[in-house]
PDB file of C-alpha atoms in Angstrom:
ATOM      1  CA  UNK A 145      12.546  40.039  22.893  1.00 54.00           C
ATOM      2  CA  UNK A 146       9.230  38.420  23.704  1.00 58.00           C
ATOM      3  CA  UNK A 147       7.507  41.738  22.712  1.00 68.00           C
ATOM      4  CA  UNK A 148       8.899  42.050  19.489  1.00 69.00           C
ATOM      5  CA  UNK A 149       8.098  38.732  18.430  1.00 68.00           C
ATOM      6  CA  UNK A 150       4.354  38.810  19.858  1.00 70.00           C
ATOM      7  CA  UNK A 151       4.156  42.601  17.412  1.00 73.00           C
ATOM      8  CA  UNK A 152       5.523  40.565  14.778  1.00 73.00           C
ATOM      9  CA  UNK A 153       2.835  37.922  14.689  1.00 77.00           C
ATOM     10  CA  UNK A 154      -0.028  41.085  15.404  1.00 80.00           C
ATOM     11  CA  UNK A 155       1.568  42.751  12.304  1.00 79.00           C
ATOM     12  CA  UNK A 156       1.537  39.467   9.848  1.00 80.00           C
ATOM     13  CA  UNK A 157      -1.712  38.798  11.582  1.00 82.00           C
ATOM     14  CA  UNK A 158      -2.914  41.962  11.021  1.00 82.00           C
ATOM     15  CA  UNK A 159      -1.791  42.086   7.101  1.00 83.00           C
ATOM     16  CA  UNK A 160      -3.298  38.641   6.653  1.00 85.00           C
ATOM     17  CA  UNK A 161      -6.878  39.093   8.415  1.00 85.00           C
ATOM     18  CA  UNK A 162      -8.672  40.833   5.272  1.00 86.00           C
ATOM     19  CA  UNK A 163      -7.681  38.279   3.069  1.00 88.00           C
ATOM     20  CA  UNK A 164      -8.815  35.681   5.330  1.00 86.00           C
ATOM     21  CA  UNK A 165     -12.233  36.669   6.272  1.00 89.00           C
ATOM     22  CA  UNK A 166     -13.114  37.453   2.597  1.00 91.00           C
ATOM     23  CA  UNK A 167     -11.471  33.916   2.349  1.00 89.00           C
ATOM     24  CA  UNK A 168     -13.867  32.124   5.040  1.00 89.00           C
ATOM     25  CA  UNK A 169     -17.084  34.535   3.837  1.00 90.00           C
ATOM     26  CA  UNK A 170     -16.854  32.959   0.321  1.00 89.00           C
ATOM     27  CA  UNK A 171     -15.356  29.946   0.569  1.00 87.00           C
ATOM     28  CA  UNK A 172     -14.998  28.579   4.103  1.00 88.00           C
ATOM     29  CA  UNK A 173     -18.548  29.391   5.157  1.00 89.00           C
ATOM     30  CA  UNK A 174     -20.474  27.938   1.733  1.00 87.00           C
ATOM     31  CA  UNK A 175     -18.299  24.512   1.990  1.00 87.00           C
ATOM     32  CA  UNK A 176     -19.425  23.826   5.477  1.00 89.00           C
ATOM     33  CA  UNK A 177     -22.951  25.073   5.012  1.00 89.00           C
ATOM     34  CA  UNK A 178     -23.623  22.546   1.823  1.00 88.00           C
ATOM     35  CA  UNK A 179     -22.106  19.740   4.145  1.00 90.00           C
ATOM     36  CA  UNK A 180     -24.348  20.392   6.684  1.00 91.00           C
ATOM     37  CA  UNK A 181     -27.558  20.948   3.740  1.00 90.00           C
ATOM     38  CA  UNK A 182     -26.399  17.579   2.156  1.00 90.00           C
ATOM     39  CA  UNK A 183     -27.560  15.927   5.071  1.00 90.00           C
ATOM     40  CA  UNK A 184     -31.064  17.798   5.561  1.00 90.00           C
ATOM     41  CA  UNK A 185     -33.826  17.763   3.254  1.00 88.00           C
ATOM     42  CA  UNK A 186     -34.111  21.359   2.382  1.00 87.00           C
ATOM     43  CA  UNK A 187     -35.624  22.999  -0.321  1.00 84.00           C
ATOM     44  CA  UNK A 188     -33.877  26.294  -0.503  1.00 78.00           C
ATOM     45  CA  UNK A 189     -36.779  28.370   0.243  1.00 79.00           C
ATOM     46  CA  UNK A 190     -38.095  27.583   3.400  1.00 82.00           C
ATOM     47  CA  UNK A 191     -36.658  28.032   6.755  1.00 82.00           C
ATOM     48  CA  UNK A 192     -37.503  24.466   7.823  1.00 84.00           C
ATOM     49  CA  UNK A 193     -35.971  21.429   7.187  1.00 85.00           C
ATOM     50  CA  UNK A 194     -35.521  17.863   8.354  1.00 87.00           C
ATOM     51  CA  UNK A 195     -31.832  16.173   9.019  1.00 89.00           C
ATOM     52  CA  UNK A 196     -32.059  12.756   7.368  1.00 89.00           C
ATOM     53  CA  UNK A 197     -28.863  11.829   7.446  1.00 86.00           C
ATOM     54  CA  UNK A 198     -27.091   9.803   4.920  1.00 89.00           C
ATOM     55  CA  UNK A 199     -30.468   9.515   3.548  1.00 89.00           C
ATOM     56  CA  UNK A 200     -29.463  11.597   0.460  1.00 89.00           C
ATOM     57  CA  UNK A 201     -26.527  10.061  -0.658  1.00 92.00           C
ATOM     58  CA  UNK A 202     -28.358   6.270  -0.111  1.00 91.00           C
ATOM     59  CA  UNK A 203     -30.840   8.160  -2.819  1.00 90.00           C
ATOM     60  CA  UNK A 204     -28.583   9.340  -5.228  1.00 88.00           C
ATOM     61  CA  UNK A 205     -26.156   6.274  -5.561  1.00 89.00           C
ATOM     62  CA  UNK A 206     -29.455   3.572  -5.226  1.00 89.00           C
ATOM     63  CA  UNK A 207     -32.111   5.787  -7.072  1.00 87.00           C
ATOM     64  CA  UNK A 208     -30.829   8.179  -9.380  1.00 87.00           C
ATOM     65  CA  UNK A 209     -29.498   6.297 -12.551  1.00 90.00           C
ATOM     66  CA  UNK A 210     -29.313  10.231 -14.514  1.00 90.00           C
ATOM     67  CA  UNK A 211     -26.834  10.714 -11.290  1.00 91.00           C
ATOM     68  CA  UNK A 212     -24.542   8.147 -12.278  1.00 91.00           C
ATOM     69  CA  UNK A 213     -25.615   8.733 -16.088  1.00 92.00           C
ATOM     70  CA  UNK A 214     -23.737  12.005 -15.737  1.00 93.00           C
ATOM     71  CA  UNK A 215     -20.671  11.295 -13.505  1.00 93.00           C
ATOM     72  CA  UNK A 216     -19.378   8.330 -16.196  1.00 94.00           C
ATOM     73  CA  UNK A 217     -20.206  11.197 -18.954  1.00 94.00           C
ATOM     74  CA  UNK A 218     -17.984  13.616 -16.884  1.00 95.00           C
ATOM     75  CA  UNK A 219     -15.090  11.066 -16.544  1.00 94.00           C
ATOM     76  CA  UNK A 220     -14.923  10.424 -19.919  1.00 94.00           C
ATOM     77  CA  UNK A 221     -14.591  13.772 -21.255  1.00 95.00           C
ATOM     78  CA  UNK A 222     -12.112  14.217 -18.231  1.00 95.00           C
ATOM     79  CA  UNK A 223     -10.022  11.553 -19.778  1.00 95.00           C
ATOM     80  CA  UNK A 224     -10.276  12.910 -22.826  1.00 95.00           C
ATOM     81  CA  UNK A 225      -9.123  16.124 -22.175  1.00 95.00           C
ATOM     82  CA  UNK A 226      -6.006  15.443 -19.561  1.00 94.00           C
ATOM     83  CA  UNK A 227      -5.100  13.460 -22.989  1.00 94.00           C
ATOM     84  CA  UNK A 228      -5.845  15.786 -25.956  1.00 95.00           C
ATOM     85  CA  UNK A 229      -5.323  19.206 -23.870  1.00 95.00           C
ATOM     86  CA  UNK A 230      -1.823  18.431 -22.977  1.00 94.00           C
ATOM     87  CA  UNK A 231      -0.611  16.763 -25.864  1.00 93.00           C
ATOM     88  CA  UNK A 232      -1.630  19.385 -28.081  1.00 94.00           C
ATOM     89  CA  UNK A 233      -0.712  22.504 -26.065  1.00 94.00           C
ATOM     90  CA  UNK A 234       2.448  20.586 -25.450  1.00 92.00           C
ATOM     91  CA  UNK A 235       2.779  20.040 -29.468  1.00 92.00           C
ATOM     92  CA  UNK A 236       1.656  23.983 -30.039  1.00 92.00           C
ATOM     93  CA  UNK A 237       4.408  25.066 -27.658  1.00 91.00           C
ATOM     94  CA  UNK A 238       7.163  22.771 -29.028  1.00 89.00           C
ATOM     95  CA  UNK A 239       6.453  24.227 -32.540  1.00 88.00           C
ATOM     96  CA  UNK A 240       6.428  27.766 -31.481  1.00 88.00           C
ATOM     97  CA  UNK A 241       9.276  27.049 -29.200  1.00 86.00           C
ATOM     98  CA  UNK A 242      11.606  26.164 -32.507  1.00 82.00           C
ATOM     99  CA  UNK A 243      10.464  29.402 -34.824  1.00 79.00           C
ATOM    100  CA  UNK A 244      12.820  32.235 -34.857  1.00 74.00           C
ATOM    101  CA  UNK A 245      10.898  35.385 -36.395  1.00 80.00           C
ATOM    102  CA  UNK A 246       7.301  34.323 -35.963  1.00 80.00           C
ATOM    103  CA  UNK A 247       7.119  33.167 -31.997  1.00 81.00           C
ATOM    104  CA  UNK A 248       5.095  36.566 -30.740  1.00 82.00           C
ATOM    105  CA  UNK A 249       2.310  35.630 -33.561  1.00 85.00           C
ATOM    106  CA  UNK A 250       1.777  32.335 -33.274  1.00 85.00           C
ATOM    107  CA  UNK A 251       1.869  32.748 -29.348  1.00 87.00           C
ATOM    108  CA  UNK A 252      -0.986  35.381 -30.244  1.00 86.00           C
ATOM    109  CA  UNK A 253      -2.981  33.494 -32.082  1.00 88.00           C
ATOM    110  CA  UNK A 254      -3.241  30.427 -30.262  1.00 89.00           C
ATOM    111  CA  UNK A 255      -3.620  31.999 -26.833  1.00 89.00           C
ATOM    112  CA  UNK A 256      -6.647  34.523 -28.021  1.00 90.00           C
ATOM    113  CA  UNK A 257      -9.451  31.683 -27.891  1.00 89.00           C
ATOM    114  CA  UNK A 258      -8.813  31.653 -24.083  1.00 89.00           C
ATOM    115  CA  UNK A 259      -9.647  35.249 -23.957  1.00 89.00           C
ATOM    116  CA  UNK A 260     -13.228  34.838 -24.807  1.00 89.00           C
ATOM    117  CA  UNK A 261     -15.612  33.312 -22.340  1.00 89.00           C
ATOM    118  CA  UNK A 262     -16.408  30.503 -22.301  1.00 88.00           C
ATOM    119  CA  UNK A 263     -20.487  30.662 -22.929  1.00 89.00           C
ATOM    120  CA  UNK A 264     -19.704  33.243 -25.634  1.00 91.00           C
ATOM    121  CA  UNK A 265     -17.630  30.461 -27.287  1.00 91.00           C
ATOM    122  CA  UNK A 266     -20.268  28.123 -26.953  1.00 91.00           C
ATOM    123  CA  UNK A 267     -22.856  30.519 -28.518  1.00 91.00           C
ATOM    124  CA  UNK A 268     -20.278  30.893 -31.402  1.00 92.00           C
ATOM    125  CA  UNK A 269     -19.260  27.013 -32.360  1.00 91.00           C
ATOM    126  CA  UNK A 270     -23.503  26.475 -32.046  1.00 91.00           C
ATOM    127  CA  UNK A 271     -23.570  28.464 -34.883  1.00 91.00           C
ATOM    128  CA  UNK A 272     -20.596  27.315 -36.560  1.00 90.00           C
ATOM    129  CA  UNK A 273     -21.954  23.659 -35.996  1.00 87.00           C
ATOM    130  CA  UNK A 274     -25.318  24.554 -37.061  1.00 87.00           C
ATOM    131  CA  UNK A 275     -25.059  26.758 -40.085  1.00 87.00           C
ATOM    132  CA  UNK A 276     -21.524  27.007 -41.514  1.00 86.00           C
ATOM    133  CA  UNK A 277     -20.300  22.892 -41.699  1.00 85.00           C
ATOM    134  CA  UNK A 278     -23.364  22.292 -43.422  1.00 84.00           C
ATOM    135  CA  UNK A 279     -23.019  24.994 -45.863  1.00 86.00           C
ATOM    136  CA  UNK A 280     -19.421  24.530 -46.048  1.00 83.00           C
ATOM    137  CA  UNK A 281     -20.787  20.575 -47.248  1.00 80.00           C
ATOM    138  CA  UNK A 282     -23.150  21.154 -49.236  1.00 78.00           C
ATOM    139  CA  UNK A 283     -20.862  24.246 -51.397  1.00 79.00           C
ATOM    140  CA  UNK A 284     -17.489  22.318 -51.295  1.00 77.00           C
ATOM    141  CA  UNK A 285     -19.570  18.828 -51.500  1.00 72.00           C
ATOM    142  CA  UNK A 286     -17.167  18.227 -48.152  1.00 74.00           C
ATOM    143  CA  UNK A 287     -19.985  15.530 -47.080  1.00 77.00           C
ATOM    144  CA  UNK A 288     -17.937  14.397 -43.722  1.00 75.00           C
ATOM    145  CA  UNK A 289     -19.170  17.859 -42.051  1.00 77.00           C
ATOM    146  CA  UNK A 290     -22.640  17.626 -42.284  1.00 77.00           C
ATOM    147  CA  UNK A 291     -23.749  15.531 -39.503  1.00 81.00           C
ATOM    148  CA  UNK A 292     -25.775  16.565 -36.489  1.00 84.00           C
ATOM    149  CA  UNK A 293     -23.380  17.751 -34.528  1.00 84.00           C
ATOM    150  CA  UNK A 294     -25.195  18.643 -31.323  1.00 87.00           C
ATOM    151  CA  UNK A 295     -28.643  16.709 -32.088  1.00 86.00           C
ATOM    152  CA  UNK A 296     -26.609  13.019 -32.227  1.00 84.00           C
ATOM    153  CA  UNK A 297     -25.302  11.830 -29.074  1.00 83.00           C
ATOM    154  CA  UNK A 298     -22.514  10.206 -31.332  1.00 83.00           C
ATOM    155  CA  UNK A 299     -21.156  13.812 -32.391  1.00 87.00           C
ATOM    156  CA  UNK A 300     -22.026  16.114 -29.213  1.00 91.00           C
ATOM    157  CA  UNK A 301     -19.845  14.607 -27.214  1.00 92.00           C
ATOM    158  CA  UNK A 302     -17.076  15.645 -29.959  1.00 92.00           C
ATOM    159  CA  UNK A 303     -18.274  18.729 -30.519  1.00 93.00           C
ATOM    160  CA  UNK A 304     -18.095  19.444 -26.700  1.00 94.00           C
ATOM    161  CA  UNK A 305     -14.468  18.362 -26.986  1.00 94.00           C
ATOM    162  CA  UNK A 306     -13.394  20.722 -29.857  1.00 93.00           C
ATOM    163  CA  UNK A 307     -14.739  23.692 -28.287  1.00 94.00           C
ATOM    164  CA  UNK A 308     -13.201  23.312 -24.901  1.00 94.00           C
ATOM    165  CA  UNK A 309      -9.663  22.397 -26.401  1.00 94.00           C
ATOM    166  CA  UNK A 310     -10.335  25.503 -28.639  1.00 94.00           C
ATOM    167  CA  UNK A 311     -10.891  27.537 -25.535  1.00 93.00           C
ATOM    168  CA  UNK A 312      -8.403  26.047 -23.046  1.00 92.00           C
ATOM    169  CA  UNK A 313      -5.292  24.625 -25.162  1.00 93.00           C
ATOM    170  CA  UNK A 314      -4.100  27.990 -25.774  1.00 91.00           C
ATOM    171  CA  UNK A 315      -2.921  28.656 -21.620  1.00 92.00           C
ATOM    172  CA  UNK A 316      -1.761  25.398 -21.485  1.00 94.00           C
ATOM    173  CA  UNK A 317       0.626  26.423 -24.346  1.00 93.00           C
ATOM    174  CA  UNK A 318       1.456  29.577 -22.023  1.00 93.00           C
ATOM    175  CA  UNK A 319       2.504  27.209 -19.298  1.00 93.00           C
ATOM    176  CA  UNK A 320       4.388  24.885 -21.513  1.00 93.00           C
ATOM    177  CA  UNK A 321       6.342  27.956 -23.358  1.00 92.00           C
ATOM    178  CA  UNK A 322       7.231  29.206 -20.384  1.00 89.00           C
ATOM    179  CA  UNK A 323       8.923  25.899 -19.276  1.00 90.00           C
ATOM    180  CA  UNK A 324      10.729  24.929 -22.435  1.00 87.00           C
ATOM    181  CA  UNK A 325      12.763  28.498 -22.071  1.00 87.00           C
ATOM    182  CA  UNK A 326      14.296  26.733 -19.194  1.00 85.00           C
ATOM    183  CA  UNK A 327      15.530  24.082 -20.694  1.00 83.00           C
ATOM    184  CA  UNK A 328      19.591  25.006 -21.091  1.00 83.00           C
ATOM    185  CA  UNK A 329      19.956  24.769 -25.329  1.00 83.00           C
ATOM    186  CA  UNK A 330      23.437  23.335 -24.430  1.00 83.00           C
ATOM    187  CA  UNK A 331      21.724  19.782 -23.066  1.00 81.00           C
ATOM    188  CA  UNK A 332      19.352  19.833 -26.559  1.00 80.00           C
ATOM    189  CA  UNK A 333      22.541  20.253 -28.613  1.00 79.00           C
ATOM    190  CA  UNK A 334      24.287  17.777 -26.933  1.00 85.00           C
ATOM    191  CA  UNK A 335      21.987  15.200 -27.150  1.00 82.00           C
ATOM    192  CA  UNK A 336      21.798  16.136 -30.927  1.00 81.00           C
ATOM    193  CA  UNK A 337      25.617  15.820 -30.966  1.00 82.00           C
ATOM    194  CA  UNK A 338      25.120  12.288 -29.750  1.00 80.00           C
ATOM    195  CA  UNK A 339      23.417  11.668 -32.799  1.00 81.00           C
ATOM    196  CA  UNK A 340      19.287  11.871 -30.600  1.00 80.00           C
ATOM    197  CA  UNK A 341      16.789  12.690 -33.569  1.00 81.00           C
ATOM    198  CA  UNK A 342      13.760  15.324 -32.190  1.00 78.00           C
ATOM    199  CA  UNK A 343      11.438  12.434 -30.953  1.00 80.00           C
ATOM    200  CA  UNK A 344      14.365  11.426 -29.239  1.00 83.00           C
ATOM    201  CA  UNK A 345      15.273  15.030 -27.773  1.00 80.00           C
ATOM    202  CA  UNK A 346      12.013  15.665 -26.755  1.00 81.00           C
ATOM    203  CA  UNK A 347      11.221  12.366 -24.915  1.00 82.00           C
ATOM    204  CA  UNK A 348      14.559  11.923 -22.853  1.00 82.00           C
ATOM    205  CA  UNK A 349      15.735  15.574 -22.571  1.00 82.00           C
ATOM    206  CA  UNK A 350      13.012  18.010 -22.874  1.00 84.00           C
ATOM    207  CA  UNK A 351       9.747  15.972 -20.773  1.00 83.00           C
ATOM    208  CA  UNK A 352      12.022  15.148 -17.800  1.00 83.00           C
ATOM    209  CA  UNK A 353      12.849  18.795 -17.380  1.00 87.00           C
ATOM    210  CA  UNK A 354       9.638  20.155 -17.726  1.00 86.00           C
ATOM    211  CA  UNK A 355       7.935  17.676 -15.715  1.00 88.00           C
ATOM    212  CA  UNK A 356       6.883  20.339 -13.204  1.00 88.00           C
ATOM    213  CA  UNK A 357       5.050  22.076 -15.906  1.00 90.00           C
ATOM    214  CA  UNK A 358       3.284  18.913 -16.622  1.00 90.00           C
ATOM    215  CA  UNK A 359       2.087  18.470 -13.283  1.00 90.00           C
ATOM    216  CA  UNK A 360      -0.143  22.136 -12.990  1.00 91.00           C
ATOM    217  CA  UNK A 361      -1.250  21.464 -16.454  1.00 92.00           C
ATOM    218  CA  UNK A 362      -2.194  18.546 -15.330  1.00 92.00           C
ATOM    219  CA  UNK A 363      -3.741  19.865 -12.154  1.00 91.00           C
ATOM    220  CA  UNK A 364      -4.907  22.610 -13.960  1.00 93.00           C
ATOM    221  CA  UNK A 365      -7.007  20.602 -16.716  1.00 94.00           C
ATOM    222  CA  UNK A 366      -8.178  17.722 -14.307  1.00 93.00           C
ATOM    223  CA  UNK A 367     -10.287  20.625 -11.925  1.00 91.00           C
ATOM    224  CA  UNK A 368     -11.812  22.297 -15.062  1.00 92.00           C
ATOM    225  CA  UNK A 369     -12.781  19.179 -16.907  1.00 94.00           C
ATOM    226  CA  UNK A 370     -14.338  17.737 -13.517  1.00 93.00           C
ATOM    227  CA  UNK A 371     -16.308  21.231 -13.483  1.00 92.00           C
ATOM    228  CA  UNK A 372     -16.966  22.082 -16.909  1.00 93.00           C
ATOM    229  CA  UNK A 373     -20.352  23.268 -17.409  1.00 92.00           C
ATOM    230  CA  UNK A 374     -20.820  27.090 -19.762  1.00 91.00           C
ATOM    231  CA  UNK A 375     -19.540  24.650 -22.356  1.00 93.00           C
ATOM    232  CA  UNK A 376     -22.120  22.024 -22.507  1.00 93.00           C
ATOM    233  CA  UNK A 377     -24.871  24.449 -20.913  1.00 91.00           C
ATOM    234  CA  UNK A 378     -23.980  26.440 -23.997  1.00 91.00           C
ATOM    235  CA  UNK A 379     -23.830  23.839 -26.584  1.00 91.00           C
ATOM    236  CA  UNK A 380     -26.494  20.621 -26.365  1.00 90.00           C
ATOM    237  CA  UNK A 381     -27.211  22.001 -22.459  1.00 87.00           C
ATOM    238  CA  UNK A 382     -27.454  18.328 -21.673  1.00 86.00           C
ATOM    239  CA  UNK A 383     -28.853  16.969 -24.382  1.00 83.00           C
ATOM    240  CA  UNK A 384     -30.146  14.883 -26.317  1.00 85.00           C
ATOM    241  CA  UNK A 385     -31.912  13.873 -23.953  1.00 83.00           C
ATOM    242  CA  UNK A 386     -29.319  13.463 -21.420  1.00 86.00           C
ATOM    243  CA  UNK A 387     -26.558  11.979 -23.437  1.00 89.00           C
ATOM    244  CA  UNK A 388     -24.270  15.082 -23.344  1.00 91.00           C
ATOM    245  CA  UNK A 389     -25.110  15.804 -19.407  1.00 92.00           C
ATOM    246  CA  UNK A 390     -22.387  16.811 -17.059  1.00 93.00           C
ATOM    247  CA  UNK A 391     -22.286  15.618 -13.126  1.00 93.00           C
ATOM    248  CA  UNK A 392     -22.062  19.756 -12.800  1.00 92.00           C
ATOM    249  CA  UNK A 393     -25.733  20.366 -15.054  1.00 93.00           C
ATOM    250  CA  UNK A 394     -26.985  17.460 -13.231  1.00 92.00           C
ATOM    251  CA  UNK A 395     -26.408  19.363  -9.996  1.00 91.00           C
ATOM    252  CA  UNK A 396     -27.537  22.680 -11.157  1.00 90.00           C
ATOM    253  CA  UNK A 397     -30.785  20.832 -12.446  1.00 89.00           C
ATOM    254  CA  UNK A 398     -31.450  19.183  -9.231  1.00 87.00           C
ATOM    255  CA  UNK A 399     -30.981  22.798  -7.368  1.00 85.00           C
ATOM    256  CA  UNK A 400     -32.596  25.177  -9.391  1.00 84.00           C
ATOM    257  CA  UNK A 401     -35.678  22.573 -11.573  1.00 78.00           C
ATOM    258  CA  UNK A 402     -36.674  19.253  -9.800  1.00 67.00           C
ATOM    259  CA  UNK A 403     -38.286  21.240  -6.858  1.00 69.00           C
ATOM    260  CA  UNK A 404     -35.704  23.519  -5.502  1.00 82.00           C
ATOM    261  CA  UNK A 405     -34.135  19.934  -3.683  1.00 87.00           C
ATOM    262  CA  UNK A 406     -31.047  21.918  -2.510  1.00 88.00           C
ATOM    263  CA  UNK A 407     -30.153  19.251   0.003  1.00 90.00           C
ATOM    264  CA  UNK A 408     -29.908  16.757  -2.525  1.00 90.00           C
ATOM    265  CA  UNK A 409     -27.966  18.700  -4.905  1.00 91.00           C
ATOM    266  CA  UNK A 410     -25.777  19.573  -2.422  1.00 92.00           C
ATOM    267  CA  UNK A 411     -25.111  15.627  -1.774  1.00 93.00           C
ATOM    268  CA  UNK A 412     -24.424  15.613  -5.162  1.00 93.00           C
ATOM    269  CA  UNK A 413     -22.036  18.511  -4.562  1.00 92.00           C
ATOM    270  CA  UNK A 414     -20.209  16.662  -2.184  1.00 93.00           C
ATOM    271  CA  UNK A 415     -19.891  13.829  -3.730  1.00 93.00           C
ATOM    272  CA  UNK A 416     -18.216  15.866  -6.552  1.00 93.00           C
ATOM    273  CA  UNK A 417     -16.038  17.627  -3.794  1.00 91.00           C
ATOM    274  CA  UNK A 418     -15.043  13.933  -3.005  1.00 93.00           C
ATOM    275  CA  UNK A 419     -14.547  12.558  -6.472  1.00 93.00           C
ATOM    276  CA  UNK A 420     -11.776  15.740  -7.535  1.00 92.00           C
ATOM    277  CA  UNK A 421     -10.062  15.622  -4.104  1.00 92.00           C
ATOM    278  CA  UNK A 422      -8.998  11.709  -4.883  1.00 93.00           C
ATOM    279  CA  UNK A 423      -8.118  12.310  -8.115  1.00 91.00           C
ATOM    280  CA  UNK A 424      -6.553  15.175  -7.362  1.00 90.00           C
ATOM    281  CA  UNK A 425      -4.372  13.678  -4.566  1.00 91.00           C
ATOM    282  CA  UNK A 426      -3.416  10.885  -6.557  1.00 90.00           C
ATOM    283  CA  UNK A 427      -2.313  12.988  -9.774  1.00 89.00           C
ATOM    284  CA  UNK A 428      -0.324  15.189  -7.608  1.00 86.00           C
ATOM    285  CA  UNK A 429       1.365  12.515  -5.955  1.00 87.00           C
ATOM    286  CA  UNK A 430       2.232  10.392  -9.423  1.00 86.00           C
ATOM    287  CA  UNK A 431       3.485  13.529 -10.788  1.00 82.00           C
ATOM    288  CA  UNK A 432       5.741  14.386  -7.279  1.00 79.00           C
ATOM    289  CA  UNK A 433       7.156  11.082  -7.879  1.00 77.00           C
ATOM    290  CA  UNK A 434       8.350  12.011 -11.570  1.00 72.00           C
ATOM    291  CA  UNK A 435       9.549  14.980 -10.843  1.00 66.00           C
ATOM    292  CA  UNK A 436      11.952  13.514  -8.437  1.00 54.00           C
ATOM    293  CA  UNK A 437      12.704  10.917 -10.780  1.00 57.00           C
ATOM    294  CA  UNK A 438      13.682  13.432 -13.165  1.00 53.00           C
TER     295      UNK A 438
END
């Protein structure tokens, strides 16, 4: 008996090994080695390095104000889009959800944006931005859309938001679709029966039995948002200035232009690590909570 549950284990074990030492290469390996590297001074180049310590993170929470600049730039747009990414994939998929001949195409249509990467959407809006709102104002004397939308610090930050809820609405939609078909059509008409308008339908029928769904969207949008970076690269890559800069760009420039200081970027790094992990947590465990309240 013994020896057919130790050849059990071997064979799992066995089935399971490739995918875990690709696992621990890639991922395992480089999450250890930038903890270690956030507490050296190393360049990137050289083989030798100092340990300082905390000395890094003293540095970049003391003496780096572009740093912080960057992280309350990052939040925002992270509030921003857990708002406006969910509510309007949630909106899309209601609306498609109630057509009867025309679900496949609008399901097309909306989803396609997500099918083009990311830096190649960026390249397109820049020249949408650039050279067709301004034509399209001076032609159709629409005076609203000619503004500088990725020289003003008022109007990047909105442009950065259209073309990542352009890109990343549509499989949010998927997600939500895919929920609503769950929802029993005898508990919608019966709350109809009852005399429940839509607004009503949706809010006390509809959210509490998708709520799962709402939880990896959720999940889903708070890790990109906190990691966003072909967007902006793409579009103002940081600027003006610094207005538009991500915490992600901020890393990448510490890394790879202010001296190769790959120690200190990889403080920063952590302290990203850090920053999604709590608000990760304490998303998940808000959402767990509705769910069972549901």
């Amino acid at each position: 008996m013994a020896t057919n549950v130790f050849k059990k284990y071997l064979s799992l074990l066995a089935f399971t090994a490739p995918a875990f030492v690709i696992y621990a290469i890639f991922l395992l390996y480089p999450t250890f080695s930038g903890l270690f590297y956030s507490l050296t001074d190393w360049n990137g180049l050289n083989r030798d390095y100092s340990f300082i310590g905390l000395g890094n993170f003293v540095e970049l929470f003391k003496e780096d104000p572009d740093f912080l600049n960057s992280l309350w730039f990052t939040l925002k747009y992270v509030v921003f889009m857990l708002i406006l990414q969910n509510g309007i994939a949630l909106l899309l998929a209601v609306f498609i959800e109630t057509r009867t001949r025309s679900k496949g195409l609008f399901r097309t249509l909306f989803f396609m944006p997500n099918m083009i990467s990311t830096i190649i959407s960026a390249f397109m809006w820049t020249f949408i931005f650039s050279q067709v709102l301004p034509q399209l104002a001076e032609k159709l004397a629409f005076t609203f859309l000619d503004q500088q939308w990725l020289g003003d610090p008022k109007f990047s930050f909105y442009s950065i938001l259209i073309v990542s809820l352009w890109n990343g609405v549509g499989y949010m939609m998927i997600i939500y679709l895919a929920a609503l078909q769950g929802v029993p059509k005898s508990l919608k008409e019966a709350a109809v029966i009852d005399g429940a308008n839509a607004f009503q339908v949706l809010r006390n029928v509809v959210l509490p039995m998708i709520t799962h769904a709402v939880t990896i969207c959720f999940f889903l949008t708070l890790n990109g948002a906190f990691k966003v970076f072909e967007v902006v690269y793409g579009l103002t890559g940081g600027g003006p200035g610094r207005a538009t800069q991500v915490i992600t760009m901020n890393i990448y420039e510490e890394a790879f232009s202010n001296n190769f200081r790959y120690g200190y970027a990889s403080a920063k790094s952590v302290v990203l690590f850090v920053i999604v992990l709590i608000f990760t947590l304490i998303q998940i465990t808000v959402m767990k909570k509705k769910e069972v309240e549901a």
